[in-house]
């Protein structure tokens, strides 16, 4: 089905799989590769789509963050300490935004605490790129 949409289909499914929707972008990528789609274009489009989906999670968290902080927030002392640690170490955790289920939450939490966008997105994109690169490398050399 996604093949009929071509490159847009790959981009769309990788975008949607990075949001809270339960899709497997890895399986779709492998299916595209097995159909003879160019691996380098697939790598770039899958990384772009999945990274934009992760950024969407960040912005959803940032958009609703203040409401969520009030509703689920800890005491002021603990909240400030935790938020400081997430600001300092949080963006590097975005390297693991590719992991199923946990990755969506990582980006959501980074958005809630308004972690540094550039660093969060850079680490997130690097992690997603390396995951897809590994999948393509194994597929091509199997």
mmCIF file with all atom_site columns, N, CA and C in Angstrom, residues 32-101:
data_model
loop_
_atom_site.group_PDB
_atom_site.id
_atom_site.type_symbol
_atom_site.label_atom_id
_atom_site.label_alt_id
_atom_site.label_comp_id
_atom_site.label_asym_id
_atom_site.label_entity_id
_atom_site.label_seq_id
_atom_site.pdbx_PDB_ins_code
_atom_site.Cartn_x
_atom_site.Cartn_y
_atom_site.Cartn_z
_atom_site.occupancy
_atom_site.B_iso_or_equiv
_atom_site.pdbx_formal_charge
_atom_site.auth_seq_id
_atom_site.auth_comp_id
_atom_site.auth_asym_id
_atom_site.auth_atom_id
_atom_site.pdbx_PDB_model_num
ATOM 1   N N  . UNK A 1 32  ? 10.438 -1.086 1.737  1.00 0.00 ? 32  UNK A N  1
ATOM 2   C CA . UNK A 1 32  ? 10.820 -0.209 0.626  1.00 0.00 ? 32  UNK A CA 1
ATOM 3   C C  . UNK A 1 32  ? 12.147 -0.651 0.020  1.00 0.00 ? 32  UNK A C  1
ATOM 4   N N  . UNK A 1 33  ? 13.099 -0.994 0.880  1.00 0.00 ? 33  UNK A N  1
ATOM 5   C CA . UNK A 1 33  ? 14.396 -1.449 0.378  1.00 0.00 ? 33  UNK A CA 1
ATOM 6   C C  . UNK A 1 33  ? 14.255 -2.742 -0.406 1.00 0.00 ? 33  UNK A C  1
ATOM 7   N N  . UNK A 1 34  ? 13.426 -3.654 0.062  1.00 0.00 ? 34  UNK A N  1
ATOM 8   C CA . UNK A 1 34  ? 13.245 -4.928 -0.641 1.00 0.00 ? 34  UNK A CA 1
ATOM 9   C C  . UNK A 1 34  ? 12.543 -4.741 -1.981 1.00 0.00 ? 34  UNK A C  1
ATOM 10  N N  . UNK A 1 35  ? 11.839 -3.626 -2.147 1.00 0.00 ? 35  UNK A N  1
ATOM 11  C CA . UNK A 1 35  ? 11.187 -3.317 -3.426 1.00 0.00 ? 35  UNK A CA 1
ATOM 12  C C  . UNK A 1 35  ? 12.123 -2.592 -4.384 1.00 0.00 ? 35  UNK A C  1
ATOM 13  N N  . UNK A 1 36  ? 13.367 -2.351 -3.950 1.00 0.00 ? 36  UNK A N  1
ATOM 14  C CA . UNK A 1 36  ? 14.358 -1.751 -4.834 1.00 0.00 ? 36  UNK A CA 1
ATOM 15  C C  . UNK A 1 36  ? 14.475 -0.239 -4.759 1.00 0.00 ? 36  UNK A C  1
ATOM 16  N N  . UNK A 1 37  ? 13.869 0.377  -3.762 1.00 0.00 ? 37  UNK A N  1
ATOM 17  C CA . UNK A 1 37  ? 14.012 1.823  -3.612 1.00 0.00 ? 37  UNK A CA 1
ATOM 18  C C  . UNK A 1 37  ? 15.448 2.159  -3.226 1.00 0.00 ? 37  UNK A C  1
ATOM 19  N N  . UNK A 1 38  ? 15.926 3.315  -3.662 1.00 0.00 ? 38  UNK A N  1
ATOM 20  C CA . UNK A 1 38  ? 17.299 3.734  -3.412 1.00 0.00 ? 38  UNK A CA 1
ATOM 21  C C  . UNK A 1 38  ? 17.560 3.881  -1.908 1.00 0.00 ? 38  UNK A C  1
ATOM 22  N N  . UNK A 1 39  ? 18.576 3.185  -1.391 1.00 0.00 ? 39  UNK A N  1
ATOM 23  C CA . UNK A 1 39  ? 18.834 3.208  0.058  1.00 0.00 ? 39  UNK A CA 1
ATOM 24  C C  . UNK A 1 39  ? 19.207 4.582  0.623  1.00 0.00 ? 39  UNK A C  1
ATOM 25  N N  . UNK A 1 40  ? 19.970 5.376  -0.127 1.00 0.00 ? 40  UNK A N  1
ATOM 26  C CA . UNK A 1 40  ? 20.399 6.673  0.401  1.00 0.00 ? 40  UNK A CA 1
ATOM 27  C C  . UNK A 1 40  ? 19.234 7.658  0.470  1.00 0.00 ? 40  UNK A C  1
ATOM 28  N N  . UNK A 1 41  ? 18.379 7.654  -0.547 1.00 0.00 ? 41  UNK A N  1
ATOM 29  C CA . UNK A 1 41  ? 17.197 8.519  -0.504 1.00 0.00 ? 41  UNK A CA 1
ATOM 30  C C  . UNK A 1 41  ? 16.269 8.041  0.608  1.00 0.00 ? 41  UNK A C  1
ATOM 31  N N  . UNK A 1 42  ? 16.139 6.723  0.748  1.00 0.00 ? 42  UNK A N  1
ATOM 32  C CA . UNK A 1 42  ? 15.305 6.169  1.813  1.00 0.00 ? 42  UNK A CA 1
ATOM 33  C C  . UNK A 1 42  ? 15.846 6.582  3.187  1.00 0.00 ? 42  UNK A C  1
ATOM 34  N N  . UNK A 1 43  ? 17.168 6.534  3.348  1.00 0.00 ? 43  UNK A N  1
ATOM 35  C CA . UNK A 1 43  ? 17.791 6.937  4.608  1.00 0.00 ? 43  UNK A CA 1
ATOM 36  C C  . UNK A 1 43  ? 17.473 8.394  4.930  1.00 0.00 ? 43  UNK A C  1
ATOM 37  N N  . UNK A 1 44  ? 17.620 9.262  3.949  1.00 0.00 ? 44  UNK A N  1
ATOM 38  C CA . UNK A 1 44  ? 17.383 10.683 4.184  1.00 0.00 ? 44  UNK A CA 1
ATOM 39  C C  . UNK A 1 44  ? 15.910 10.978 4.456  1.00 0.00 ? 44  UNK A C  1
ATOM 40  N N  . UNK A 1 45  ? 15.006 10.394 3.669  1.00 0.00 ? 45  UNK A N  1
ATOM 41  C CA . UNK A 1 45  ? 13.578 10.655 3.867  1.00 0.00 ? 45  UNK A CA 1
ATOM 42  C C  . UNK A 1 45  ? 13.059 10.054 5.168  1.00 0.00 ? 45  UNK A C  1
ATOM 43  N N  . UNK A 1 46  ? 13.523 8.850  5.497  1.00 0.00 ? 46  UNK A N  1
ATOM 44  C CA . UNK A 1 46  ? 13.088 8.226  6.751  1.00 0.00 ? 46  UNK A CA 1
ATOM 45  C C  . UNK A 1 46  ? 13.587 9.037  7.944  1.00 0.00 ? 46  UNK A C  1
ATOM 46  N N  . UNK A 1 47  ? 14.833 9.492  7.881  1.00 0.00 ? 47  UNK A N  1
ATOM 47  C CA . UNK A 1 47  ? 15.388 10.308 8.966  1.00 0.00 ? 47  UNK A CA 1
ATOM 48  C C  . UNK A 1 47  ? 14.634 11.621 9.088  1.00 0.00 ? 47  UNK A C  1
ATOM 49  N N  . UNK A 1 48  ? 14.373 12.261 7.955  1.00 0.00 ? 48  UNK A N  1
ATOM 50  C CA . UNK A 1 48  ? 13.657 13.535 7.977  1.00 0.00 ? 48  UNK A CA 1
ATOM 51  C C  . UNK A 1 48  ? 12.246 13.365 8.525  1.00 0.00 ? 48  UNK A C  1
ATOM 52  N N  . UNK A 1 49  ? 11.507 12.397 8.011  1.00 0.00 ? 49  UNK A N  1
ATOM 53  C CA . UNK A 1 49  ? 10.136 12.182 8.468  1.00 0.00 ? 49  UNK A CA 1
ATOM 54  C C  . UNK A 1 49  ? 10.076 11.827 9.936  1.00 0.00 ? 49  UNK A C  1
ATOM 55  N N  . UNK A 1 50  ? 10.940 10.915 10.370 1.00 0.00 ? 50  UNK A N  1
ATOM 56  C CA . UNK A 1 50  ? 10.932 10.481 11.758 1.00 0.00 ? 50  UNK A CA 1
ATOM 57  C C  . UNK A 1 50  ? 11.379 11.604 12.695 1.00 0.00 ? 50  UNK A C  1
ATOM 58  N N  . UNK A 1 51  ? 12.325 12.414 12.256 1.00 0.00 ? 51  UNK A N  1
ATOM 59  C CA . UNK A 1 51  ? 12.789 13.533 13.078 1.00 0.00 ? 51  UNK A CA 1
ATOM 60  C C  . UNK A 1 51  ? 11.717 14.607 13.201 1.00 0.00 ? 51  UNK A C  1
ATOM 61  N N  . UNK A 1 52  ? 11.009 14.881 12.122 1.00 0.00 ? 52  UNK A N  1
ATOM 62  C CA . UNK A 1 52  ? 9.921  15.859 12.205 1.00 0.00 ? 52  UNK A CA 1
ATOM 63  C C  . UNK A 1 52  ? 8.796  15.351 13.105 1.00 0.00 ? 52  UNK A C  1
ATOM 64  N N  . UNK A 1 53  ? 8.559  14.052 13.099 1.00 0.00 ? 53  UNK A N  1
ATOM 65  C CA . UNK A 1 53  ? 7.584  13.474 14.017 1.00 0.00 ? 53  UNK A CA 1
ATOM 66  C C  . UNK A 1 53  ? 8.024  13.616 15.458 1.00 0.00 ? 53  UNK A C  1
ATOM 67  N N  . UNK A 1 54  ? 9.301  13.407 15.719 1.00 0.00 ? 54  UNK A N  1
ATOM 68  C CA . UNK A 1 54  ? 9.839  13.590 17.066 1.00 0.00 ? 54  UNK A CA 1
ATOM 69  C C  . UNK A 1 54  ? 9.757  15.047 17.506 1.00 0.00 ? 54  UNK A C  1
ATOM 70  N N  . UNK A 1 55  ? 10.029 15.964 16.574 1.00 0.00 ? 55  UNK A N  1
ATOM 71  C CA . UNK A 1 55  ? 9.910  17.387 16.886 1.00 0.00 ? 55  UNK A CA 1
ATOM 72  C C  . UNK A 1 55  ? 8.455  17.745 17.201 1.00 0.00 ? 55  UNK A C  1
ATOM 73  N N  . UNK A 1 56  ? 7.523  17.081 16.541 1.00 0.00 ? 56  UNK A N  1
ATOM 74  C CA . UNK A 1 56  ? 6.104  17.287 16.822 1.00 0.00 ? 56  UNK A CA 1
ATOM 75  C C  . UNK A 1 56  ? 5.797  16.920 18.270 1.00 0.00 ? 56  UNK A C  1
ATOM 76  N N  . UNK A 1 57  ? 6.354  15.806 18.729 1.00 0.00 ? 57  UNK A N  1
ATOM 77  C CA . UNK A 1 57  ? 6.160  15.415 20.137 1.00 0.00 ? 57  UNK A CA 1
ATOM 78  C C  . UNK A 1 57  ? 6.719  16.474 21.079 1.00 0.00 ? 57  UNK A C  1
ATOM 79  N N  . UNK A 1 58  ? 7.886  17.005 20.729 1.00 0.00 ? 58  UNK A N  1
ATOM 80  C CA . UNK A 1 58  ? 8.495  18.062 21.546 1.00 0.00 ? 58  UNK A CA 1
ATOM 81  C C  . UNK A 1 58  ? 7.545  19.254 21.641 1.00 0.00 ? 58  UNK A C  1
ATOM 82  N N  . UNK A 1 59  ? 7.017  19.694 20.500 1.00 0.00 ? 59  UNK A N  1
ATOM 83  C CA . UNK A 1 59  ? 6.153  20.875 20.483 1.00 0.00 ? 59  UNK A CA 1
ATOM 84  C C  . UNK A 1 59  ? 4.804  20.619 21.155 1.00 0.00 ? 59  UNK A C  1
ATOM 85  N N  . UNK A 1 60  ? 4.319  19.393 21.090 1.00 0.00 ? 60  UNK A N  1
ATOM 86  C CA . UNK A 1 60  ? 3.095  19.046 21.838 1.00 0.00 ? 60  UNK A CA 1
ATOM 87  C C  . UNK A 1 60  ? 3.371  19.191 23.334 1.00 0.00 ? 60  UNK A C  1
ATOM 88  N N  . UNK A 1 61  ? 4.522  18.691 23.767 1.00 0.00 ? 61  UNK A N  1
ATOM 89  C CA . UNK A 1 61  ? 4.897  18.830 25.169 1.00 0.00 ? 61  UNK A CA 1
ATOM 90  C C  . UNK A 1 61  ? 5.066  20.284 25.570 1.00 0.00 ? 61  UNK A C  1
ATOM 91  N N  . UNK A 1 62  ? 5.711  21.077 24.714 1.00 0.00 ? 62  UNK A N  1
ATOM 92  C CA . UNK A 1 62  ? 5.916  22.493 25.015 1.00 0.00 ? 62  UNK A CA 1
ATOM 93  C C  . UNK A 1 62  ? 4.586  23.242 25.044 1.00 0.00 ? 62  UNK A C  1
ATOM 94  N N  . UNK A 1 63  ? 3.688  22.890 24.158 1.00 0.00 ? 63  UNK A N  1
ATOM 95  C CA . UNK A 1 63  ? 2.392  23.552 24.071 1.00 0.00 ? 63  UNK A CA 1
ATOM 96  C C  . UNK A 1 63  ? 1.551  23.298 25.316 1.00 0.00 ? 63  UNK A C  1
ATOM 97  N N  . UNK A 1 64  ? 1.546  22.052 25.771 1.00 0.00 ? 64  UNK A N  1
ATOM 98  C CA . UNK A 1 64  ? 0.739  21.722 26.932 1.00 0.00 ? 64  UNK A CA 1
ATOM 99  C C  . UNK A 1 64  ? 1.533  21.663 28.223 1.00 0.00 ? 64  UNK A C  1
ATOM 100 N N  . UNK A 1 65  ? 2.816  21.971 28.154 1.00 0.00 ? 65  UNK A N  1
ATOM 101 C CA . UNK A 1 65  ? 3.710  21.803 29.295 1.00 0.00 ? 65  UNK A CA 1
ATOM 102 C C  . UNK A 1 65  ? 3.301  22.533 30.551 1.00 0.00 ? 65  UNK A C  1
ATOM 103 N N  . UNK A 1 66  ? 2.917  23.789 30.404 1.00 0.00 ? 66  UNK A N  1
ATOM 104 C CA . UNK A 1 66  ? 2.559  24.560 31.598 1.00 0.00 ? 66  UNK A CA 1
ATOM 105 C C  . UNK A 1 66  ? 1.329  23.969 32.282 1.00 0.00 ? 66  UNK A C  1
ATOM 106 N N  . UNK A 1 67  ? 0.352  23.549 31.516 1.00 0.00 ? 67  UNK A N  1
ATOM 107 C CA . UNK A 1 67  ? -0.844 22.926 32.092 1.00 0.00 ? 67  UNK A CA 1
ATOM 108 C C  . UNK A 1 67  ? -0.476 21.602 32.760 1.00 0.00 ? 67  UNK A C  1
ATOM 109 N N  . UNK A 1 68  ? 0.367  20.815 32.105 1.00 0.00 ? 68  UNK A N  1
ATOM 110 C CA . UNK A 1 68  ? 0.760  19.521 32.651 1.00 0.00 ? 68  UNK A CA 1
ATOM 111 C C  . UNK A 1 68  ? 1.607  19.686 33.894 1.00 0.00 ? 68  UNK A C  1
ATOM 112 N N  . UNK A 1 69  ? 2.478  20.699 33.901 1.00 0.00 ? 69  UNK A N  1
ATOM 113 C CA . UNK A 1 69  ? 3.312  20.936 35.079 1.00 0.00 ? 69  UNK A CA 1
ATOM 114 C C  . UNK A 1 69  ? 2.449  21.268 36.288 1.00 0.00 ? 69  UNK A C  1
ATOM 115 N N  . UNK A 1 70  ? 1.431  22.084 36.087 1.00 0.00 ? 70  UNK A N  1
ATOM 116 C CA . UNK A 1 70  ? 0.537  22.447 37.194 1.00 0.00 ? 70  UNK A CA 1
ATOM 117 C C  . UNK A 1 70  ? -0.247 21.233 37.682 1.00 0.00 ? 70  UNK A C  1
ATOM 118 N N  . UNK A 1 71  ? -0.708 20.425 36.729 1.00 0.00 ? 71  UNK A N  1
ATOM 119 C CA . UNK A 1 71  ? -1.546 19.292 37.094 1.00 0.00 ? 71  UNK A CA 1
ATOM 120 C C  . UNK A 1 71  ? -0.742 18.176 37.761 1.00 0.00 ? 71  UNK A C  1
ATOM 121 N N  . UNK A 1 72  ? 0.430  17.863 37.200 1.00 0.00 ? 72  UNK A N  1
ATOM 122 C CA . UNK A 1 72  ? 1.220  16.732 37.687 1.00 0.00 ? 72  UNK A CA 1
ATOM 123 C C  . UNK A 1 72  ? 2.506  17.152 38.377 1.00 0.00 ? 72  UNK A C  1
ATOM 124 N N  . UNK A 1 73  ? 2.691  18.434 38.583 1.00 0.00 ? 73  UNK A N  1
ATOM 125 C CA . UNK A 1 73  ? 3.954  18.955 39.096 1.00 0.00 ? 73  UNK A CA 1
ATOM 126 C C  . UNK A 1 73  ? 4.250  18.526 40.523 1.00 0.00 ? 73  UNK A C  1
ATOM 127 N N  . UNK A 1 74  ? 5.542  18.468 40.793 1.00 0.00 ? 74  UNK A N  1
ATOM 128 C CA . UNK A 1 74  ? 5.997  18.148 42.152 1.00 0.00 ? 74  UNK A CA 1
ATOM 129 C C  . UNK A 1 74  ? 6.094  19.448 42.936 1.00 0.00 ? 74  UNK A C  1
ATOM 130 N N  . UNK A 1 75  ? 6.526  19.339 44.169 1.00 0.00 ? 75  UNK A N  1
ATOM 131 C CA . UNK A 1 75  ? 6.745  20.527 44.987 1.00 0.00 ? 75  UNK A CA 1
ATOM 132 C C  . UNK A 1 75  ? 7.794  21.408 44.309 1.00 0.00 ? 75  UNK A C  1
ATOM 133 N N  . UNK A 1 76  ? 7.719  22.678 44.546 1.00 0.00 ? 76  UNK A N  1
ATOM 134 C CA . UNK A 1 76  ? 8.555  23.660 43.872 1.00 0.00 ? 76  UNK A CA 1
ATOM 135 C C  . UNK A 1 76  ? 10.047 23.329 43.963 1.00 0.00 ? 76  UNK A C  1
ATOM 136 N N  . UNK A 1 77  ? 10.526 22.956 45.141 1.00 0.00 ? 77  UNK A N  1
ATOM 137 C CA . UNK A 1 77  ? 11.947 22.659 45.340 1.00 0.00 ? 77  UNK A CA 1
ATOM 138 C C  . UNK A 1 77  ? 12.386 21.493 44.454 1.00 0.00 ? 77  UNK A C  1
ATOM 139 N N  . UNK A 1 78  ? 11.594 20.422 44.460 1.00 0.00 ? 78  UNK A N  1
ATOM 140 C CA . UNK A 1 78  ? 11.937 19.243 43.670 1.00 0.00 ? 78  UNK A CA 1
ATOM 141 C C  . UNK A 1 78  ? 11.780 19.515 42.185 1.00 0.00 ? 78  UNK A C  1
ATOM 142 N N  . UNK A 1 79  ? 10.763 20.262 41.828 1.00 0.00 ? 79  UNK A N  1
ATOM 143 C CA . UNK A 1 79  ? 10.512 20.562 40.431 1.00 0.00 ? 79  UNK A CA 1
ATOM 144 C C  . UNK A 1 79  ? 11.662 21.360 39.831 1.00 0.00 ? 79  UNK A C  1
ATOM 145 N N  . UNK A 1 80  ? 12.152 22.365 40.553 1.00 0.00 ? 80  UNK A N  1
ATOM 146 C CA . UNK A 1 80  ? 13.246 23.180 40.044 1.00 0.00 ? 80  UNK A CA 1
ATOM 147 C C  . UNK A 1 80  ? 14.521 22.361 39.884 1.00 0.00 ? 80  UNK A C  1
ATOM 148 N N  . UNK A 1 81  ? 14.798 21.486 40.839 1.00 0.00 ? 81  UNK A N  1
ATOM 149 C CA . UNK A 1 81  ? 15.999 20.656 40.755 1.00 0.00 ? 81  UNK A CA 1
ATOM 150 C C  . UNK A 1 81  ? 15.901 19.691 39.579 1.00 0.00 ? 81  UNK A C  1
ATOM 151 N N  . UNK A 1 82  ? 14.745 19.048 39.433 1.00 0.00 ? 82  UNK A N  1
ATOM 152 C CA . UNK A 1 82  ? 14.551 18.108 38.332 1.00 0.00 ? 82  UNK A CA 1
ATOM 153 C C  . UNK A 1 82  ? 14.610 18.821 36.985 1.00 0.00 ? 82  UNK A C  1
ATOM 154 N N  . UNK A 1 83  ? 13.970 19.967 36.897 1.00 0.00 ? 83  UNK A N  1
ATOM 155 C CA . UNK A 1 83  ? 13.981 20.708 35.642 1.00 0.00 ? 83  UNK A CA 1
ATOM 156 C C  . UNK A 1 83  ? 15.396 21.158 35.293 1.00 0.00 ? 83  UNK A C  1
ATOM 157 N N  . UNK A 1 84  ? 16.177 21.537 36.274 1.00 0.00 ? 84  UNK A N  1
ATOM 158 C CA . UNK A 1 84  ? 17.566 21.923 36.028 1.00 0.00 ? 84  UNK A CA 1
ATOM 159 C C  . UNK A 1 84  ? 18.386 20.765 35.483 1.00 0.00 ? 84  UNK A C  1
ATOM 160 N N  . UNK A 1 85  ? 18.182 19.578 36.038 1.00 0.00 ? 85  UNK A N  1
ATOM 161 C CA . UNK A 1 85  ? 18.910 18.397 35.547 1.00 0.00 ? 85  UNK A CA 1
ATOM 162 C C  . UNK A 1 85  ? 18.484 18.039 34.125 1.00 0.00 ? 85  UNK A C  1
ATOM 163 N N  . UNK A 1 86  ? 17.190 18.144 33.863 1.00 0.00 ? 86  UNK A N  1
ATOM 164 C CA . UNK A 1 86  ? 16.719 17.826 32.516 1.00 0.00 ? 86  UNK A CA 1
ATOM 165 C C  . UNK A 1 86  ? 17.241 18.859 31.523 1.00 0.00 ? 86  UNK A C  1
ATOM 166 N N  . UNK A 1 87  ? 17.287 20.129 31.919 1.00 0.00 ? 87  UNK A N  1
ATOM 167 C CA . UNK A 1 87  ? 17.845 21.153 31.037 1.00 0.00 ? 87  UNK A CA 1
ATOM 168 C C  . UNK A 1 87  ? 19.314 20.865 30.717 1.00 0.00 ? 87  UNK A C  1
ATOM 169 N N  . UNK A 1 88  ? 20.049 20.390 31.734 1.00 0.00 ? 88  UNK A N  1
ATOM 170 C CA . UNK A 1 88  ? 21.482 20.146 31.555 1.00 0.00 ? 88  UNK A CA 1
ATOM 171 C C  . UNK A 1 88  ? 21.746 18.857 30.775 1.00 0.00 ? 88  UNK A C  1
ATOM 172 N N  . UNK A 1 89  ? 21.084 17.766 31.172 1.00 0.00 ? 89  UNK A N  1
ATOM 173 C CA . UNK A 1 89  ? 21.388 16.454 30.601 1.00 0.00 ? 89  UNK A CA 1
ATOM 174 C C  . UNK A 1 89  ? 20.310 15.943 29.636 1.00 0.00 ? 89  UNK A C  1
ATOM 175 N N  . UNK A 1 90  ? 19.183 16.590 29.614 1.00 0.00 ? 90  UNK A N  1
ATOM 176 C CA . UNK A 1 90  ? 18.054 16.115 28.820 1.00 0.00 ? 90  UNK A CA 1
ATOM 177 C C  . UNK A 1 90  ? 18.300 16.016 27.320 1.00 0.00 ? 90  UNK A C  1
ATOM 178 N N  . UNK A 1 91  ? 18.871 17.069 26.719 1.00 0.00 ? 91  UNK A N  1
ATOM 179 C CA . UNK A 1 91  ? 19.026 16.993 25.259 1.00 0.00 ? 91  UNK A CA 1
ATOM 180 C C  . UNK A 1 91  ? 19.795 15.763 24.772 1.00 0.00 ? 91  UNK A C  1
ATOM 181 N N  . UNK A 1 92  ? 20.797 15.316 25.523 1.00 0.00 ? 92  UNK A N  1
ATOM 182 C CA . UNK A 1 92  ? 21.538 14.129 25.078 1.00 0.00 ? 92  UNK A CA 1
ATOM 183 C C  . UNK A 1 92  ? 20.662 12.878 25.137 1.00 0.00 ? 92  UNK A C  1
ATOM 184 N N  . UNK A 1 93  ? 19.659 12.889 26.003 1.00 0.00 ? 93  UNK A N  1
ATOM 185 C CA . UNK A 1 93  ? 18.740 11.741 26.055 1.00 0.00 ? 93  UNK A CA 1
ATOM 186 C C  . UNK A 1 93  ? 17.940 11.616 24.766 1.00 0.00 ? 93  UNK A C  1
ATOM 187 N N  . UNK A 1 94  ? 17.867 12.694 24.001 1.00 0.00 ? 94  UNK A N  1
ATOM 188 C CA . UNK A 1 94  ? 17.150 12.655 22.723 1.00 0.00 ? 94  UNK A CA 1
ATOM 189 C C  . UNK A 1 94  ? 17.823 11.709 21.718 1.00 0.00 ? 94  UNK A C  1
ATOM 190 N N  . UNK A 1 95  ? 19.072 11.319 21.987 1.00 0.00 ? 95  UNK A N  1
ATOM 191 C CA . UNK A 1 95  ? 19.722 10.297 21.153 1.00 0.00 ? 95  UNK A CA 1
ATOM 192 C C  . UNK A 1 95  ? 18.896 9.017  21.126 1.00 0.00 ? 95  UNK A C  1
ATOM 193 N N  . UNK A 1 96  ? 18.130 8.790  22.183 1.00 0.00 ? 96  UNK A N  1
ATOM 194 C CA . UNK A 1 96  ? 17.345 7.564  22.302 1.00 0.00 ? 96  UNK A CA 1
ATOM 195 C C  . UNK A 1 96  ? 15.881 7.775  21.927 1.00 0.00 ? 96  UNK A C  1
ATOM 196 N N  . UNK A 1 97  ? 15.604 8.850  21.217 1.00 0.00 ? 97  UNK A N  1
ATOM 197 C CA . UNK A 1 97  ? 14.232 9.128  20.791 1.00 0.00 ? 97  UNK A CA 1
ATOM 198 C C  . UNK A 1 97  ? 13.755 8.135  19.733 1.00 0.00 ? 97  UNK A C  1
ATOM 199 N N  . UNK A 1 98  ? 14.636 7.317  19.212 1.00 0.00 ? 98  UNK A N  1
ATOM 200 C CA . UNK A 1 98  ? 14.261 6.307  18.214 1.00 0.00 ? 98  UNK A CA 1
ATOM 201 C C  . UNK A 1 98  ? 13.663 5.062  18.861 1.00 0.00 ? 98  UNK A C  1
ATOM 202 N N  . UNK A 1 99  ? 13.844 4.891  20.151 1.00 0.00 ? 99  UNK A N  1
ATOM 203 C CA . UNK A 1 99  ? 13.367 3.672  20.803 1.00 0.00 ? 99  UNK A CA 1
ATOM 204 C C  . UNK A 1 99  ? 11.842 3.642  20.849 1.00 0.00 ? 99  UNK A C  1
ATOM 205 N N  . UNK A 1 100 ? 11.264 2.462  20.656 1.00 0.00 ? 100 UNK A N  1
ATOM 206 C CA . UNK A 1 100 ? 9.797  2.367  20.682 1.00 0.00 ? 100 UNK A CA 1
ATOM 207 C C  . UNK A 1 100 ? 9.225  2.807  22.024 1.00 0.00 ? 100 UNK A C  1
ATOM 208 N N  . UNK A 1 101 ? 8.146  3.534  21.979 1.00 0.00 ? 101 UNK A N  1
ATOM 209 C CA . UNK A 1 101 ? 7.378  4.021  23.133 1.00 0.00 ? 101 UNK A CA 1
ATOM 210 C C  . UNK A 1 101 ? 8.161  5.024  23.978 1.00 0.00 ? 101 UNK A C  1
#
